[in-house]
DNA sequence: CGCATATCAGTAGGACTGAAATCA
DNA sequence: CTGATTTCAGTCGTACTGATATGC
């Protein structure tokens, strides 16, 4: 069944990913938050959640951990006191680059049995499912 | 990223599936165990686990629930006292048929934006990833 | 003995909920 | 007031581990 094979592929992907990220002491949520910060710069937690498609409460926990490790800062937004501004530190950027490398390697490991064109096709089909 | 879009598709699939199964008071594990029993007949818990790709301890919990609802029986295997024999009851078969219908409907819902040939292609690509 | 099986207790990460407090 | 934001304390289903007991 499609749902079953999809689940198996996703489980494999998740295992490869979290094993690899764990070697840097990180998990999926860490990478997702850092990559949004990399792409969009300093952001409120709510916007991190929207862009990384994470729940608000998971953003809190993830940012707690990132701040504790010195990878991001968190301060109240002077222009809107409801918001926190989360920003990457230099060491956070370094950590993000390491995670980026890991991510690229994992993509290749996951898709190694497919040709370039097939990888494109797969992405296209999955995207259409998600966007339906 | 492939891992990301794959994860999104799988999350959508999982949501459709568990919402639909929940309407019959079941979860994914229930269906997986019942479908193995349907295909292979009475089985030990270890073989259920191997065939449904479930952990031994999750099989225990799932069979507990299925027995409690009268969908399967569990008795010691007279030929090998280490084993339990798990078998579907009549009401279990009826329940399984309901779940089957739900599963088929969910596949169609999930893949509704793809043509028949594209569904085949997708399955083929995913299978090759899993089998790599 | 080694190995397979079943059970229990517990862990881990991800997705999510409800309620409370703060403030634009 | 309404609505957005942050935080806390949980739940849920899935996947998995370690230890124990039993019996081939």
mmCIF file of N, CA and C in Angstrom, chain A residues 35-85:
data_model
loop_
_atom_site.group_PDB
_atom_site.id
_atom_site.type_symbol
_atom_site.label_atom_id
_atom_site.label_comp_id
_atom_site.label_asym_id
_atom_site.label_seq_id
_atom_site.Cartn_x
_atom_site.Cartn_y
_atom_site.Cartn_z
ATOM 1 N N UNK A 35 18.006 26.513 10.157
ATOM 2 C CA UNK A 35 17.957 26.792 8.720
ATOM 3 C C UNK A 35 16.988 27.936 8.412
ATOM 4 N N UNK A 36 15.942 28.088 9.216
ATOM 5 C CA UNK A 36 15.070 29.254 9.041
ATOM 6 C C UNK A 36 15.817 30.532 9.423
ATOM 7 N N UNK A 37 16.567 30.464 10.493
ATOM 8 C CA UNK A 37 17.357 31.644 10.887
ATOM 9 C C UNK A 37 18.391 31.984 9.826
ATOM 10 N N UNK A 38 18.962 30.940 9.230
ATOM 11 C CA UNK A 38 19.955 31.169 8.170
ATOM 12 C C UNK A 38 19.305 31.845 6.968
ATOM 13 N N UNK A 39 18.112 31.383 6.631
ATOM 14 C CA UNK A 39 17.468 31.911 5.426
ATOM 15 C C UNK A 39 16.841 33.279 5.655
ATOM 16 N N UNK A 40 16.240 33.491 6.820
ATOM 17 C CA UNK A 40 15.448 34.705 7.024
ATOM 18 C C UNK A 40 16.052 35.687 8.017
ATOM 19 N N UNK A 41 17.137 35.276 8.680
ATOM 20 C CA UNK A 41 17.715 36.157 9.680
ATOM 21 C C UNK A 41 16.891 36.146 10.966
ATOM 22 N N UNK A 42 17.224 37.044 11.903
ATOM 23 C CA UNK A 42 16.561 37.093 13.208
ATOM 24 C C UNK A 42 15.042 37.070 13.076
ATOM 25 N N UNK A 43 14.396 36.255 13.880
ATOM 26 C CA UNK A 43 12.954 36.035 13.752
ATOM 27 C C UNK A 43 12.330 35.871 15.127
ATOM 28 N N UNK A 44 11.048 36.137 15.193
ATOM 29 C CA UNK A 44 10.305 35.838 16.419
ATOM 30 C C UNK A 44 10.061 34.334 16.471
ATOM 31 N N UNK A 45 9.723 33.825 17.635
ATOM 32 C CA UNK A 45 9.482 32.391 17.763
ATOM 33 C C UNK A 45 8.263 31.963 16.963
ATOM 34 N N UNK A 46 7.263 32.822 16.949
ATOM 35 C CA UNK A 46 6.055 32.485 16.194
ATOM 36 C C UNK A 46 6.371 32.329 14.710
ATOM 37 N N UNK A 47 7.216 33.211 14.193
ATOM 38 C CA UNK A 47 7.518 33.112 12.771
ATOM 39 C C UNK A 47 8.461 31.942 12.493
ATOM 40 N N UNK A 48 9.327 31.624 13.446
ATOM 41 C CA UNK A 48 10.123 30.398 13.311
ATOM 42 C C UNK A 48 9.204 29.195 13.188
ATOM 43 N N UNK A 49 8.191 29.171 14.047
ATOM 44 C CA UNK A 49 7.246 28.060 14.018
ATOM 45 C C UNK A 49 6.531 27.960 12.690
ATOM 46 N N UNK A 50 6.090 29.091 12.158
ATOM 47 C CA UNK A 50 5.380 29.060 10.881
ATOM 48 C C UNK A 50 6.301 28.608 9.753
ATOM 49 N N UNK A 51 7.521 29.129 9.759
ATOM 50 C CA UNK A 51 8.409 28.811 8.639
ATOM 51 C C UNK A 51 9.007 27.417 8.723
ATOM 52 N N UNK A 52 9.243 26.929 9.912
ATOM 53 C CA UNK A 52 9.795 25.580 10.056
ATOM 54 C C UNK A 52 8.678 24.551 10.223
ATOM 55 N N UNK A 53 7.425 25.035 10.186
ATOM 56 C CA UNK A 53 6.279 24.167 10.401
ATOM 57 C C UNK A 53 6.399 23.356 11.688
ATOM 58 N N UNK A 54 6.658 24.118 12.741
ATOM 59 C CA UNK A 54 6.752 23.494 14.061
ATOM 60 C C UNK A 54 5.724 24.114 14.989
ATOM 61 N N UNK A 55 5.308 23.348 15.955
ATOM 62 C CA UNK A 55 4.376 23.852 16.948
ATOM 63 C C UNK A 55 5.068 24.883 17.834
ATOM 64 N N UNK A 56 4.293 25.888 18.264
ATOM 65 C CA UNK A 56 4.842 26.961 19.094
ATOM 66 C C UNK A 56 5.580 26.424 20.317
ATOM 67 N N UNK A 57 5.055 25.366 20.918
ATOM 68 C CA UNK A 57 5.652 24.886 22.165
ATOM 69 C C UNK A 57 6.940 24.111 21.896
ATOM 70 N N UNK A 58 7.033 23.507 20.725
ATOM 71 C CA UNK A 58 8.284 22.833 20.362
ATOM 72 C C UNK A 58 9.360 23.856 20.018
ATOM 73 N N UNK A 59 8.930 25.003 19.491
ATOM 74 C CA UNK A 59 9.896 26.076 19.222
ATOM 75 C C UNK A 59 10.508 26.552 20.536
ATOM 76 N N UNK A 60 9.681 26.723 21.543
ATOM 77 C CA UNK A 60 10.184 27.152 22.857
ATOM 78 C C UNK A 60 11.289 26.219 23.344
ATOM 79 N N UNK A 61 10.997 24.933 23.335
ATOM 80 C CA UNK A 61 11.961 23.953 23.850
ATOM 81 C C UNK A 61 13.230 23.937 23.011
ATOM 82 N N UNK A 62 13.063 24.016 21.688
ATOM 83 C CA UNK A 62 14.228 23.973 20.809
ATOM 84 C C UNK A 62 15.109 25.205 21.003
ATOM 85 N N UNK A 63 14.471 26.377 21.081
ATOM 86 C CA UNK A 63 15.241 27.606 21.288
ATOM 87 C C UNK A 63 15.922 27.583 22.659
ATOM 88 N N UNK A 64 15.234 27.073 23.670
ATOM 89 C CA UNK A 64 15.885 26.903 24.977
ATOM 90 C C UNK A 64 17.213 26.176 24.832
ATOM 91 N N UNK A 65 17.183 25.078 24.107
ATOM 92 C CA UNK A 65 18.383 24.255 23.947
ATOM 93 C C UNK A 65 19.448 24.988 23.133
ATOM 94 N N UNK A 66 19.016 25.661 22.073
ATOM 95 C CA UNK A 66 19.980 26.374 21.224
ATOM 96 C C UNK A 66 20.648 27.513 21.988
ATOM 97 N N UNK A 67 19.852 28.229 22.808
ATOM 98 C CA UNK A 67 20.419 29.314 23.620
ATOM 99 C C UNK A 67 21.402 28.742 24.643
ATOM 100 N N UNK A 68 21.018 27.629 25.257
ATOM 101 C CA UNK A 68 21.875 27.011 26.275
ATOM 102 C C UNK A 68 23.221 26.606 25.695
ATOM 103 N N UNK A 69 23.240 26.233 24.414
ATOM 104 C CA UNK A 69 24.497 25.823 23.786
ATOM 105 C C UNK A 69 25.213 27.010 23.121
ATOM 106 N N UNK A 70 24.615 28.184 23.221
ATOM 107 C CA UNK A 70 25.278 29.377 22.673
ATOM 108 C C UNK A 70 25.131 29.517 21.167
ATOM 109 N N UNK A 71 24.196 28.792 20.571
ATOM 110 C CA UNK A 71 24.034 28.854 19.118
ATOM 111 C C UNK A 71 23.099 29.972 18.680
ATOM 112 N N UNK A 72 22.230 30.420 19.580
ATOM 113 C CA UNK A 72 21.374 31.573 19.288
ATOM 114 C C UNK A 72 21.275 32.447 20.541
ATOM 115 N N UNK A 73 20.862 33.686 20.306
ATOM 116 C CA UNK A 73 20.498 34.550 21.424
ATOM 117 C C UNK A 73 18.987 34.711 21.414
ATOM 118 N N UNK A 74 18.459 35.141 22.561
ATOM 119 C CA UNK A 74 17.019 35.431 22.657
ATOM 120 C C UNK A 74 16.843 36.683 23.478
ATOM 121 N N UNK A 75 16.234 37.692 22.903
ATOM 122 C CA UNK A 75 15.921 38.889 23.692
ATOM 123 C C UNK A 75 14.561 39.429 23.275
ATOM 124 N N UNK A 76 13.963 40.192 24.172
ATOM 125 C CA UNK A 76 12.665 40.788 23.914
ATOM 126 C C UNK A 76 12.792 41.771 22.753
ATOM 127 N N UNK A 77 11.831 41.768 21.872
ATOM 128 C CA UNK A 77 11.805 42.727 20.761
ATOM 129 C C UNK A 77 11.418 44.101 21.305
ATOM 130 N N UNK A 78 12.316 45.082 21.182
ATOM 131 C CA UNK A 78 12.001 46.416 21.726
ATOM 132 C C UNK A 78 10.790 47.033 21.025
ATOM 133 N N UNK A 79 10.569 46.663 19.770
ATOM 134 C CA UNK A 79 9.487 47.253 18.987
ATOM 135 C C UNK A 79 8.144 46.569 19.246
ATOM 136 N N UNK A 80 8.169 45.401 19.867
ATOM 137 C CA UNK A 80 6.923 44.671 20.153
ATOM 138 C C UNK A 80 7.195 43.711 21.301
ATOM 139 N N UNK A 81 6.820 44.145 22.498
ATOM 140 C CA UNK A 81 7.228 43.417 23.694
ATOM 141 C C UNK A 81 6.571 42.051 23.868
ATOM 142 N N UNK A 82 5.695 41.685 22.951
ATOM 143 C CA UNK A 82 5.182 40.317 23.017
ATOM 144 C C UNK A 82 6.216 39.344 22.458
ATOM 145 N N UNK A 83 7.046 39.856 21.573
ATOM 146 C CA UNK A 83 7.922 38.973 20.800
ATOM 147 C C UNK A 83 9.314 38.808 21.399
ATOM 148 N N UNK A 84 9.879 37.613 21.165
ATOM 149 C CA UNK A 84 11.313 37.407 21.341
ATOM 150 C C UNK A 84 11.974 37.504 19.971
ATOM 151 N N UNK A 85 13.155 38.076 19.947
ATOM 152 C CA UNK A 85 13.947 38.027 18.726
ATOM 153 C C UNK A 85 15.003 36.950 18.909
#
